Amino acid sequence: MDKEAQKRLAGRKALEYVEDGTVVGVGTGSTVAHFIDALATIKHRIEGAVSSSERSTALLKEHGIPVFDLNSTGGLPLYVDGADECDPWNRLIKGGGAALTREKILAAASSKFVCLIDPAKQVDLLGAFPLPIEVIPMARSYVARQIVKLGGQPVWRDGVTTDNGNWILDVHNLRLSDPVRAEADYGRIVGVVCVGLFAARPADVVIVGDQIRANR
Ligand code: 5RP
């Protein structure tokens, strides 16, 4: 089965976690776009969504799903998002779509984080996918030098500005044997807004195609 079909299946499968009358946290990306399509089929059963990006907000609104501000909803029961890499402990690299900061806020504010991936994103060790780090624009060069001191190879994602008005550095050729520590180490650099490692707060459930993956 091709990748797109796997993503579509995962998007549909995630509906099993949506409870009636709730506000659903919605991530960003091509996999989540399938989830939004699926969510639209049960939109009369939910109150609405909180979105992690302008892109997902536009899709939700196209489907007539009300979009709320997180400040007005409080904690969410469910957050559904994709990922760029997922290790056996449900720790993730995210931010390929540059929406990592709002995604991490929604994951933190939600009781359950359901992550949707296609099989190619399952890895034993995180880091082959370049790790996205959102930075304050004036700190780009300073942060890049600090990342080099930590052993990383940062590359500026030139031409990309996040929904928060910031820039992205992608850190190449990492082998993240301790992603919780790496998340903390990179996150401590002054000027870093968010590290695209979701290790301290991993996904609770990972859906690969139409299969719910067993937790380690
Ligand atoms: C966006 C993300 C996405 O979840 C991630 O890039 C996966 O995207 P896709 O489903 O298109 O492969 O983190 O910032």
PDB file of C-alpha atoms and ligand atoms in Angstrom:
ATOM      1  CA  MET A   1       0.000   0.000   0.000  1.00  0.00           C
ATOM      2  CA  ASP A   2       1.387   3.464  -0.822  1.00  0.00           C
ATOM      3  CA  LYS A   3       2.324   6.075   1.792  1.00  0.00           C
ATOM      4  CA  GLU A   4      -0.677   8.318   1.141  1.00  0.00           C
ATOM      5  CA  ALA A   5      -3.091   5.399   1.624  1.00  0.00           C
ATOM      6  CA  GLN A   6      -1.334   4.520   4.926  1.00  0.00           C
ATOM      7  CA  LYS A   7      -1.720   8.119   6.088  1.00  0.00           C
ATOM      8  CA  ARG A   8      -5.408   8.130   5.130  1.00  0.00           C
ATOM      9  CA  LEU A   9      -6.006   4.933   7.111  1.00  0.00           C
ATOM     10  CA  ALA A  10      -4.251   6.382  10.168  1.00  0.00           C
ATOM     11  CA  GLY A  11      -6.341   9.547   9.930  1.00  0.00           C
ATOM     12  CA  ARG A  12      -9.541   7.496   9.972  1.00  0.00           C
ATOM     13  CA  LYS A  13      -8.347   5.185  12.744  1.00  0.00           C
ATOM     14  CA  ALA A  14      -7.701   8.165  15.018  1.00  0.00           C
ATOM     15  CA  LEU A  15     -11.462   8.892  15.065  1.00  0.00           C
ATOM     16  CA  GLU A  16     -11.738   6.015  17.576  1.00  0.00           C
ATOM     17  CA  TYR A  17     -10.140   8.314  20.167  1.00  0.00           C
ATOM     18  CA  VAL A  18     -12.481  11.272  19.626  1.00  0.00           C
ATOM     19  CA  GLU A  19     -15.120  11.608  22.331  1.00  0.00           C
ATOM     20  CA  ASP A  20     -18.512  13.182  21.706  1.00  0.00           C
ATOM     21  CA  GLY A  21     -18.949  16.799  22.802  1.00  0.00           C
ATOM     22  CA  THR A  22     -15.230  17.515  23.150  1.00  0.00           C
ATOM     23  CA  VAL A  23     -12.754  19.982  21.641  1.00  0.00           C
ATOM     24  CA  VAL A  24     -10.003  18.139  19.755  1.00  0.00           C
ATOM     25  CA  GLY A  25      -6.372  19.274  19.497  1.00  0.00           C
ATOM     26  CA  VAL A  26      -5.250  19.111  15.866  1.00  0.00           C
ATOM     27  CA  GLY A  27      -1.663  18.982  14.598  1.00  0.00           C
ATOM     28  CA  THR A  28      -0.183  19.876  11.224  1.00  0.00           C
ATOM     29  CA  GLY A  29       0.925  18.079   8.077  1.00  0.00           C
ATOM     30  CA  SER A  30      -0.203  15.803   5.271  1.00  0.00           C
ATOM     31  CA  THR A  31      -1.185  12.959   7.648  1.00  0.00           C
ATOM     32  CA  VAL A  32      -3.209  15.278   9.869  1.00  0.00           C
ATOM     33  CA  ALA A  33      -4.925  16.631   6.750  1.00  0.00           C
ATOM     34  CA  HIS A  34      -6.459  13.146   6.379  1.00  0.00           C
ATOM     35  CA  PHE A  35      -7.473  13.217  10.044  1.00  0.00           C
ATOM     36  CA  ILE A  36      -9.177  16.581   9.474  1.00  0.00           C
ATOM     37  CA  ASP A  37     -11.065  15.087   6.499  1.00  0.00           C
ATOM     38  CA  ALA A  38     -12.169  12.202   8.727  1.00  0.00           C
ATOM     39  CA  LEU A  39     -13.080  14.548  11.598  1.00  0.00           C
ATOM     40  CA  ALA A  40     -15.356  16.479   9.247  1.00  0.00           C
ATOM     41  CA  THR A  41     -17.518  13.354   8.890  1.00  0.00           C
ATOM     42  CA  ILE A  42     -18.340  13.483  12.624  1.00  0.00           C
ATOM     43  CA  LYS A  43     -18.236  17.265  13.091  1.00  0.00           C
ATOM     44  CA  HIS A  44     -21.810  17.337  14.419  1.00  0.00           C
ATOM     45  CA  ARG A  45     -20.620  15.181  17.352  1.00  0.00           C
ATOM     46  CA  ILE A  46     -17.753  17.430  18.515  1.00  0.00           C
ATOM     47  CA  GLU A  47     -17.656  20.965  19.823  1.00  0.00           C
ATOM     48  CA  GLY A  48     -14.707  21.955  17.662  1.00  0.00           C
ATOM     49  CA  ALA A  49     -10.924  21.988  17.507  1.00  0.00           C
ATOM     50  CA  VAL A  50      -7.831  23.835  18.666  1.00  0.00           C
ATOM     51  CA  SER A  51      -5.324  24.105  15.837  1.00  0.00           C
ATOM     52  CA  SER A  52      -1.511  24.005  15.832  1.00  0.00           C
ATOM     53  CA  SER A  53      -1.013  26.076  12.674  1.00  0.00           C
ATOM     54  CA  GLU A  54      -2.547  28.559  10.265  1.00  0.00           C
ATOM     55  CA  ARG A  55      -2.544  25.761   7.674  1.00  0.00           C
ATOM     56  CA  SER A  56      -4.619  23.393   9.806  1.00  0.00           C
ATOM     57  CA  THR A  57      -6.893  26.247  10.890  1.00  0.00           C
ATOM     58  CA  ALA A  58      -7.682  26.954   7.225  1.00  0.00           C
ATOM     59  CA  LEU A  59      -8.455  23.266   6.579  1.00  0.00           C
ATOM     60  CA  LEU A  60     -10.654  22.979   9.664  1.00  0.00           C
ATOM     61  CA  LYS A  61     -12.592  26.104   8.680  1.00  0.00           C
ATOM     62  CA  GLU A  62     -13.011  24.854   5.093  1.00  0.00           C
ATOM     63  CA  HIS A  63     -14.737  21.826   6.627  1.00  0.00           C
ATOM     64  CA  GLY A  64     -16.939  24.003   8.847  1.00  0.00           C
ATOM     65  CA  ILE A  65     -15.298  22.801  12.075  1.00  0.00           C
ATOM     66  CA  PRO A  66     -15.231  25.598  14.704  1.00  0.00           C
ATOM     67  CA  VAL A  67     -11.690  26.564  15.777  1.00  0.00           C
ATOM     68  CA  PHE A  68     -11.089  27.728  19.352  1.00  0.00           C
ATOM     69  CA  ASP A  69      -8.218  29.500  21.081  1.00  0.00           C
ATOM     70  CA  LEU A  70      -6.422  27.273  23.604  1.00  0.00           C
ATOM     71  CA  ASN A  71      -6.721  30.058  26.176  1.00  0.00           C
ATOM     72  CA  SER A  72     -10.498  29.717  26.090  1.00  0.00           C
ATOM     73  CA  THR A  73     -10.709  25.905  26.210  1.00  0.00           C
ATOM     74  CA  GLY A  74      -8.330  24.948  29.008  1.00  0.00           C
ATOM     75  CA  GLY A  75      -6.804  21.449  28.878  1.00  0.00           C
ATOM     76  CA  LEU A  76      -7.817  19.142  26.032  1.00  0.00           C
ATOM     77  CA  PRO A  77      -8.700  15.446  26.281  1.00  0.00           C
ATOM     78  CA  LEU A  78      -7.047  14.573  22.969  1.00  0.00           C
ATOM     79  CA  TYR A  79      -4.320  15.816  20.640  1.00  0.00           C
ATOM     80  CA  VAL A  80      -3.808  14.167  17.227  1.00  0.00           C
ATOM     81  CA  ASP A  81      -0.694  14.870  15.180  1.00  0.00           C
ATOM     82  CA  GLY A  82       1.838  13.336  12.798  1.00  0.00           C
ATOM     83  CA  ALA A  83       5.620  13.028  13.159  1.00  0.00           C
ATOM     84  CA  ASP A  84       8.787  12.877  11.088  1.00  0.00           C
ATOM     85  CA  GLU A  85      10.398  10.057  13.109  1.00  0.00           C
ATOM     86  CA  CYS A  86       9.160   7.820  15.924  1.00  0.00           C
ATOM     87  CA  ASP A  87      11.331   5.543  18.075  1.00  0.00           C
ATOM     88  CA  PRO A  88      10.160   2.370  19.888  1.00  0.00           C
ATOM     89  CA  TRP A  89       9.308   4.407  23.022  1.00  0.00           C
ATOM     90  CA  ASN A  90       7.002   6.788  21.091  1.00  0.00           C
ATOM     91  CA  ARG A  91       9.567   9.592  21.285  1.00  0.00           C
ATOM     92  CA  LEU A  92       9.384  11.773  18.214  1.00  0.00           C
ATOM     93  CA  ILE A  93      11.109  14.212  15.926  1.00  0.00           C
ATOM     94  CA  LYS A  94       8.587  16.788  14.713  1.00  0.00           C
ATOM     95  CA  GLY A  95       8.676  20.131  12.965  1.00  0.00           C
ATOM     96  CA  GLY A  96       9.230  19.127   9.349  1.00  0.00           C
ATOM     97  CA  GLY A  97       6.279  21.433   8.654  1.00  0.00           C
ATOM     98  CA  ALA A  98       7.704  24.189  10.915  1.00  0.00           C
ATOM     99  CA  ALA A  99       4.754  24.037  13.335  1.00  0.00           C
ATOM    100  CA  LEU A 100       6.665  22.447  16.233  1.00  0.00           C
ATOM    101  CA  THR A 101       6.134  25.119  18.900  1.00  0.00           C
ATOM    102  CA  ARG A 102       2.336  25.219  18.769  1.00  0.00           C
ATOM    103  CA  GLU A 103       2.340  21.429  18.348  1.00  0.00           C
ATOM    104  CA  LYS A 104       4.373  20.997  21.524  1.00  0.00           C
ATOM    105  CA  ILE A 105       2.084  23.369  23.421  1.00  0.00           C
ATOM    106  CA  LEU A 106      -0.971  21.342  22.373  1.00  0.00           C
ATOM    107  CA  ALA A 107       0.734  18.033  23.235  1.00  0.00           C
ATOM    108  CA  ALA A 108       1.588  19.423  26.684  1.00  0.00           C
ATOM    109  CA  ALA A 109      -1.950  20.709  27.241  1.00  0.00           C
ATOM    110  CA  SER A 110      -3.621  17.416  26.276  1.00  0.00           C
ATOM    111  CA  SER A 111      -4.349  14.331  28.370  1.00  0.00           C
ATOM    112  CA  LYS A 112      -3.796  11.966  25.433  1.00  0.00           C
ATOM    113  CA  PHE A 113      -1.454  12.461  22.462  1.00  0.00           C
ATOM    114  CA  VAL A 114      -2.223  10.180  19.519  1.00  0.00           C
ATOM    115  CA  CYS A 115       0.471  10.195  16.835  1.00  0.00           C
ATOM    116  CA  LEU A 116      -0.203   9.087  13.249  1.00  0.00           C
ATOM    117  CA  ILE A 117       2.640   7.800  11.077  1.00  0.00           C
ATOM    118  CA  ASP A 118       3.326   5.692   8.034  1.00  0.00           C
ATOM    119  CA  PRO A 119       5.674   2.695   8.525  1.00  0.00           C
ATOM    120  CA  ALA A 120       8.738   4.473   7.022  1.00  0.00           C
ATOM    121  CA  LYS A 121       8.821   6.868   9.991  1.00  0.00           C
ATOM    122  CA  GLN A 122       9.528   4.127  12.535  1.00  0.00           C
ATOM    123  CA  VAL A 123      13.201   4.192  13.568  1.00  0.00           C
ATOM    124  CA  ASP A 124      15.323   2.526  16.265  1.00  0.00           C
ATOM    125  CA  LEU A 125      17.329   5.696  16.878  1.00  0.00           C
ATOM    126  CA  LEU A 126      16.088   9.270  16.325  1.00  0.00           C
ATOM    127  CA  GLY A 127      18.230  11.707  14.332  1.00  0.00           C
ATOM    128  CA  ALA A 128      18.484  10.663  10.691  1.00  0.00           C
ATOM    129  CA  PHE A 129      15.706  13.196  10.021  1.00  0.00           C
ATOM    130  CA  PRO A 130      17.254  16.646  10.633  1.00  0.00           C
ATOM    131  CA  LEU A 131      16.089  17.944  14.019  1.00  0.00           C
ATOM    132  CA  PRO A 132      14.093  21.208  13.620  1.00  0.00           C
ATOM    133  CA  ILE A 133      14.764  23.931  16.179  1.00  0.00           C
ATOM    134  CA  GLU A 134      12.704  27.154  16.165  1.00  0.00           C
ATOM    135  CA  VAL A 135      14.784  30.231  17.007  1.00  0.00           C
ATOM    136  CA  ILE A 136      14.248  33.943  17.524  1.00  0.00           C
ATOM    137  CA  PRO A 137      15.544  35.478  14.234  1.00  0.00           C
ATOM    138  CA  MET A 138      18.170  37.757  15.836  1.00  0.00           C
ATOM    139  CA  ALA A 139      19.631  34.754  17.699  1.00  0.00           C
ATOM    140  CA  ARG A 140      19.999  32.479  14.644  1.00  0.00           C
ATOM    141  CA  SER A 141      23.746  32.744  14.277  1.00  0.00           C
ATOM    142  CA  TYR A 142      24.423  32.622  18.052  1.00  0.00           C
ATOM    143  CA  VAL A 143      22.216  29.552  18.485  1.00  0.00           C
ATOM    144  CA  ALA A 144      23.876  27.858  15.485  1.00  0.00           C
ATOM    145  CA  ARG A 145      27.320  28.320  17.104  1.00  0.00           C
ATOM    146  CA  GLN A 146      26.075  26.820  20.388  1.00  0.00           C
ATOM    147  CA  ILE A 147      24.596  23.846  18.506  1.00  0.00           C
ATOM    148  CA  VAL A 148      27.991  23.250  16.844  1.00  0.00           C
ATOM    149  CA  LYS A 149      29.606  23.245  20.323  1.00  0.00           C
ATOM    150  CA  LEU A 150      27.143  20.488  21.298  1.00  0.00           C
ATOM    151  CA  GLY A 151      28.285  18.474  18.269  1.00  0.00           C
ATOM    152  CA  GLY A 152      25.376  19.305  15.915  1.00  0.00           C
ATOM    153  CA  GLN A 153      25.470  20.498  12.302  1.00  0.00           C
ATOM    154  CA  PRO A 154      22.800  23.228  11.995  1.00  0.00           C
ATOM    155  CA  VAL A 155      21.443  24.371   8.634  1.00  0.00           C
ATOM    156  CA  TRP A 156      19.186  27.444   8.407  1.00  0.00           C
ATOM    157  CA  ARG A 157      15.873  26.603   6.682  1.00  0.00           C
ATOM    158  CA  ASP A 158      16.242  29.713   4.540  1.00  0.00           C
ATOM    159  CA  GLY A 159      13.013  31.324   3.359  1.00  0.00           C
ATOM    160  CA  VAL A 160      10.822  29.723   6.045  1.00  0.00           C
ATOM    161  CA  THR A 161       9.181  31.860   8.754  1.00  0.00           C
ATOM    162  CA  THR A 162       7.059  30.084  11.342  1.00  0.00           C
ATOM    163  CA  ASP A 163       3.508  31.094  12.310  1.00  0.00           C
ATOM    164  CA  ASN A 164       5.152  32.748  15.334  1.00  0.00           C
ATOM    165  CA  GLY A 165       7.438  34.921  13.166  1.00  0.00           C
ATOM    166  CA  ASN A 166      10.562  32.887  13.943  1.00  0.00           C
ATOM    167  CA  TRP A 167      13.141  30.890  11.948  1.00  0.00           C
ATOM    168  CA  ILE A 168      14.128  27.218  11.845  1.00  0.00           C
ATOM    169  CA  LEU A 169      17.541  25.593  12.166  1.00  0.00           C
ATOM    170  CA  ASP A 170      17.651  21.924  11.085  1.00  0.00           C
ATOM    171  CA  VAL A 171      20.341  19.932  12.889  1.00  0.00           C
ATOM    172  CA  HIS A 172      21.792  17.200  10.659  1.00  0.00           C
ATOM    173  CA  ASN A 173      23.463  13.835  11.240  1.00  0.00           C
ATOM    174  CA  LEU A 174      22.421  13.279  14.853  1.00  0.00           C
ATOM    175  CA  ARG A 175      22.272   9.921  16.617  1.00  0.00           C
ATOM    176  CA  LEU A 176      20.035  10.625  19.588  1.00  0.00           C
ATOM    177  CA  SER A 177      20.665   7.813  22.067  1.00  0.00           C
ATOM    178  CA  ASP A 178      19.345  10.034  24.904  1.00  0.00           C
ATOM    179  CA  PRO A 179      16.636  12.219  23.306  1.00  0.00           C
ATOM    180  CA  VAL A 180      15.275  13.463  26.657  1.00  0.00           C
ATOM    181  CA  ARG A 181      18.693  14.901  27.485  1.00  0.00           C
ATOM    182  CA  ALA A 182      19.189  16.303  23.970  1.00  0.00           C
ATOM    183  CA  GLU A 183      15.780  18.015  24.194  1.00  0.00           C
ATOM    184  CA  ALA A 184      16.848  19.674  27.444  1.00  0.00           C
ATOM    185  CA  ASP A 185      20.378  20.562  26.231  1.00  0.00           C
ATOM    186  CA  TYR A 186      19.247  22.233  23.004  1.00  0.00           C
ATOM    187  CA  GLY A 187      16.280  23.811  24.774  1.00  0.00           C
ATOM    188  CA  ARG A 188      18.580  25.590  27.250  1.00  0.00           C
ATOM    189  CA  ILE A 189      20.333  27.624  24.536  1.00  0.00           C
ATOM    190  CA  VAL A 190      19.254  31.267  24.821  1.00  0.00           C
ATOM    191  CA  GLY A 191      17.275  32.239  21.722  1.00  0.00           C
ATOM    192  CA  VAL A 192      15.787  28.770  21.192  1.00  0.00           C
ATOM    193  CA  VAL A 193      11.995  28.882  21.207  1.00  0.00           C
ATOM    194  CA  CYS A 194      11.349  25.168  20.795  1.00  0.00           C
ATOM    195  CA  VAL A 195      13.219  21.934  20.016  1.00  0.00           C
ATOM    196  CA  GLY A 196      11.419  19.498  17.709  1.00  0.00           C
ATOM    197  CA  LEU A 197      12.091  16.568  20.013  1.00  0.00           C
ATOM    198  CA  PHE A 198       9.007  15.211  21.733  1.00  0.00           C
ATOM    199  CA  ALA A 199      10.826  12.946  24.185  1.00  0.00           C
ATOM    200  CA  ALA A 200      10.073  14.323  27.657  1.00  0.00           C
ATOM    201  CA  ARG A 201       6.408  14.172  26.620  1.00  0.00           C
ATOM    202  CA  PRO A 202       6.208  11.353  24.045  1.00  0.00           C
ATOM    203  CA  ALA A 203       3.066  10.193  22.266  1.00  0.00           C
ATOM    204  CA  ASP A 204       0.694   8.057  24.342  1.00  0.00           C
ATOM    205  CA  VAL A 205      -0.553   6.105  21.345  1.00  0.00           C
ATOM    206  CA  VAL A 206       1.045   5.577  17.916  1.00  0.00           C
ATOM    207  CA  ILE A 207      -1.087   4.552  14.938  1.00  0.00           C
ATOM    208  CA  VAL A 208       0.751   3.089  11.933  1.00  0.00           C
ATOM    209  CA  GLY A 209      -1.614   2.813   9.001  1.00  0.00           C
ATOM    210  CA  ASP A 210      -4.725   1.246  10.542  1.00  0.00           C
ATOM    211  CA  GLN A 211      -2.822  -0.482  13.360  1.00  0.00           C
ATOM    212  CA  ILE A 212      -2.518   0.800  16.922  1.00  0.00           C
ATOM    213  CA  ARG A 213       1.117   0.076  17.794  1.00  0.00           C
ATOM    214  CA  ALA A 214       1.780  -1.835  21.012  1.00  0.00           C
ATOM    215  CA  ASN A 215       3.657   0.253  23.586  1.00  0.00           C
ATOM    216  CA  ARG A 216       7.131  -0.836  24.749  1.00  0.00           C
TER     217      ARG A 216
HETATM  218  C1  5RP B   1       4.777  19.634  11.319  1.00  0.00           C
HETATM  219  C2  5RP B   1       5.016  18.257  11.828  1.00  0.00           C
HETATM  220  C3  5RP B   1       4.373  17.134  11.094  1.00  0.00           C
HETATM  221  O1  5RP B   1       3.590  16.423  11.993  1.00  0.00           O
HETATM  222  C4  5RP B   1       5.430  16.252  10.516  1.00  0.00           C
HETATM  223  O2  5RP B   1       6.310  17.038   9.716  1.00  0.00           O
HETATM  224  C5  5RP B   1       4.830  15.126   9.674  1.00  0.00           C
HETATM  225  O3  5RP B   1       4.242  15.648   8.530  1.00  0.00           O
HETATM  226  P1  5RP B   1       3.545  14.731   7.438  1.00  0.00           P
HETATM  227  O4  5RP B   1       2.345  14.115   8.061  1.00  0.00           O
HETATM  228  O5  5RP B   1       3.218  15.683   6.321  1.00  0.00           O
HETATM  229  O6  5RP B   1       4.559  13.686   6.998  1.00  0.00           O
HETATM  230  O7  5RP B   1       5.705  18.037  12.795  1.00  0.00           O
HETATM  231  O8  5RP B   1       5.511  20.585  12.019  1.00  0.00           O
END
